[in-house]
Each structure stands twice: as structure tokens, then as C-alpha cells.
């Protein structure tokens, strides 16, 4: 009877260990999935950063054109008035 209980106890421990390994594997898969999601978000963030940089360059370019046009207008007004 005692050896039968030992056998059952050992079997139960093996089953519990197997289930714990299965849970650990599932958690590892979940962690990898979260990592992939985080990497995808990082790629999106970098794309947004590139877009923001392009907009900044465009803004600086437009400011330069506006300044140039302003100088030309001032020059024309000066020539008209003198």
C-alpha cells in the first residue's frame, strides 16, 4: 500500500512538473509575442520620427523661401521709393 502511494505521489509530481513546464513554455511564447509587438511599435515610432524630421526640413525650406521673398520685396520697394 505504501509503495502504491509512493508510485501515485511520484506520478502526480511528474504530472505537476510537466504542467509547470507547459505553463513556462506558454509564458515564454507570450513574452516573445509581446517582444514582437514592441518591435513593431518601435518601427512605427521610427517611421513617425522620420516623417517629423521631413516636416521640419520642409518647414525650414519654406521659411527660407519666405525670407528670400521678403528680401526681394523690400529691395523692390526700396528701388521704387528711391
PDB file of C-alpha atoms in Angstrom:
ATOM      1  CA  UNK A   1       0.000   0.000   0.000  1.00  0.00           C
ATOM      2  CA  UNK A   2       2.801   2.439   0.904  1.00  0.00           C
ATOM      3  CA  UNK A   3       4.678   1.667  -2.297  1.00  0.00           C
ATOM      4  CA  UNK A   4       1.467   2.204  -4.239  1.00  0.00           C
ATOM      5  CA  UNK A   5       1.072   5.628  -2.586  1.00  0.00           C
ATOM      6  CA  UNK A   6       4.699   6.434  -3.391  1.00  0.00           C
ATOM      7  CA  UNK A   7       4.113   5.460  -7.000  1.00  0.00           C
ATOM      8  CA  UNK A   8       0.989   7.642  -7.211  1.00  0.00           C
ATOM      9  CA  UNK A   9       2.793  10.509  -5.485  1.00  0.00           C
ATOM     10  CA  UNK A  10       5.705  10.256  -7.914  1.00  0.00           C
ATOM     11  CA  UNK A  11       3.330  10.159 -10.874  1.00  0.00           C
ATOM     12  CA  UNK A  12       1.463  13.208  -9.579  1.00  0.00           C
ATOM     13  CA  UNK A  13       4.756  15.088  -9.120  1.00  0.00           C
ATOM     14  CA  UNK A  14       5.734  14.238 -12.695  1.00  0.00           C
ATOM     15  CA  UNK A  15       2.358  15.446 -13.961  1.00  0.00           C
ATOM     16  CA  UNK A  16       2.660  18.691 -11.979  1.00  0.00           C
ATOM     17  CA  UNK A  17       6.209  19.210 -13.257  1.00  0.00           C
ATOM     18  CA  UNK A  18       5.055  18.610 -16.827  1.00  0.00           C
ATOM     19  CA  UNK A  19       2.180  21.085 -16.402  1.00  0.00           C
ATOM     20  CA  UNK A  20       4.564  23.675 -14.931  1.00  0.00           C
ATOM     21  CA  UNK A  21       6.886  23.235 -17.908  1.00  0.00           C
ATOM     22  CA  UNK A  22       3.921  23.672 -20.232  1.00  0.00           C
ATOM     23  CA  UNK A  23       2.921  26.876 -18.399  1.00  0.00           C
ATOM     24  CA  UNK A  24       6.504  28.153 -18.576  1.00  0.00           C
ATOM     25  CA  UNK A  25       6.571  27.483 -22.309  1.00  0.00           C
ATOM     26  CA  UNK A  26       3.254  29.307 -22.775  1.00  0.00           C
ATOM     27  CA  UNK A  27       4.619  32.278 -20.818  1.00  0.00           C
ATOM     28  CA  UNK A  28       7.736  32.283 -22.998  1.00  0.00           C
ATOM     29  CA  UNK A  29       5.568  32.366 -26.114  1.00  0.00           C
ATOM     30  CA  UNK A  30       3.565  35.250 -24.637  1.00  0.00           C
ATOM     31  CA  UNK A  31       6.786  37.112 -23.838  1.00  0.00           C
ATOM     32  CA  UNK A  32       8.051  36.625 -27.386  1.00  0.00           C
ATOM     33  CA  UNK A  33       4.734  37.853 -28.768  1.00  0.00           C
ATOM     34  CA  UNK A  34       4.982  40.973 -26.627  1.00  0.00           C
ATOM     35  CA  UNK A  35       8.538  41.493 -27.818  1.00  0.00           C
ATOM     36  CA  UNK A  36       7.458  41.274 -31.449  1.00  0.00           C
ATOM     37  CA  UNK A  37       4.669  43.779 -30.744  1.00  0.00           C
ATOM     38  CA  UNK A  38       7.148  46.114 -29.067  1.00  0.00           C
ATOM     39  CA  UNK A  39       9.500  45.880 -32.037  1.00  0.00           C
ATOM     40  CA  UNK A  40       6.618  46.669 -34.404  1.00  0.00           C
ATOM     41  CA  UNK A  41       5.762  49.725 -32.305  1.00  0.00           C
ATOM     42  CA  UNK A  42       9.398  50.777 -32.401  1.00  0.00           C
ATOM     43  CA  UNK A  43       9.386  50.577 -36.199  1.00  0.00           C
ATOM     44  CA  UNK A  44       6.216  52.696 -36.261  1.00  0.00           C
ATOM     45  CA  UNK A  45       7.794  55.224 -33.901  1.00  0.00           C
ATOM     46  CA  UNK A  46      10.886  55.459 -36.084  1.00  0.00           C
ATOM     47  CA  UNK A  47       8.702  55.998 -39.159  1.00  0.00           C
ATOM     48  CA  UNK A  48       6.889  58.805 -37.357  1.00  0.00           C
ATOM     49  CA  UNK A  49      10.230  60.308 -36.371  1.00  0.00           C
ATOM     50  CA  UNK A  50      11.377  60.267 -39.994  1.00  0.00           C
ATOM     51  CA  UNK A  51       8.113  61.943 -41.019  1.00  0.00           C
ATOM     52  CA  UNK A  52       8.561  64.609 -38.339  1.00  0.00           C
ATOM     53  CA  UNK A  53      12.116  65.243 -39.493  1.00  0.00           C
ATOM     54  CA  UNK A  54      10.941  65.588 -43.091  1.00  0.00           C
ATOM     55  CA  UNK A  55       8.290  68.074 -41.989  1.00  0.00           C
ATOM     56  CA  UNK A  56      10.917  70.058 -40.088  1.00  0.00           C
ATOM     57  CA  UNK A  57      13.105  70.206 -43.190  1.00  0.00           C
ATOM     58  CA  UNK A  58      10.123  71.295 -45.277  1.00  0.00           C
ATOM     59  CA  UNK A  59       9.297  73.988 -42.725  1.00  0.00           C
ATOM     60  CA  UNK A  60      12.852  75.307 -42.739  1.00  0.00           C
ATOM     61  CA  UNK A  61      12.857  75.331 -46.526  1.00  0.00           C
ATOM     62  CA  UNK A  62       9.582  77.257 -46.644  1.00  0.00           C
ATOM     63  CA  UNK A  63      10.890  79.732 -44.058  1.00  0.00           C
ATOM     64  CA  UNK A  64      13.987  80.262 -46.206  1.00  0.00           C
ATOM     65  CA  UNK A  65      11.852  80.874 -49.303  1.00  0.00           C
ATOM     66  CA  UNK A  66       9.637  83.290 -47.366  1.00  0.00           C
ATOM     67  CA  UNK A  67      12.683  85.184 -46.073  1.00  0.00           C
ATOM     68  CA  UNK A  68      14.170  85.355 -49.575  1.00  0.00           C
ATOM     69  CA  UNK A  69      10.874  86.636 -50.992  1.00  0.00           C
ATOM     70  CA  UNK A  70      10.616  89.187 -48.190  1.00  0.00           C
ATOM     71  CA  UNK A  71      14.098  90.478 -49.001  1.00  0.00           C
ATOM     72  CA  UNK A  72      13.220  90.736 -52.695  1.00  0.00           C
ATOM     73  CA  UNK A  73      10.022  92.639 -51.893  1.00  0.00           C
ATOM     74  CA  UNK A  74      11.963  95.007 -49.617  1.00  0.00           C
ATOM     75  CA  UNK A  75      14.529  95.540 -52.359  1.00  0.00           C
ATOM     76  CA  UNK A  76      11.794  96.299 -54.912  1.00  0.00           C
ATOM     77  CA  UNK A  77      10.073  98.725 -52.520  1.00  0.00           C
ATOM     78  CA  UNK A  78      13.393 100.438 -51.882  1.00  0.00           C
ATOM     79  CA  UNK A  79      14.034 100.786 -55.642  1.00  0.00           C
ATOM     80  CA  UNK A  80      10.524 102.149 -56.221  1.00  0.00           C
ATOM     81  CA  UNK A  81      10.815 104.702 -53.426  1.00  0.00           C
ATOM     82  CA  UNK A  82      14.329 105.923 -54.315  1.00  0.00           C
TER      83      UNK A  82
END
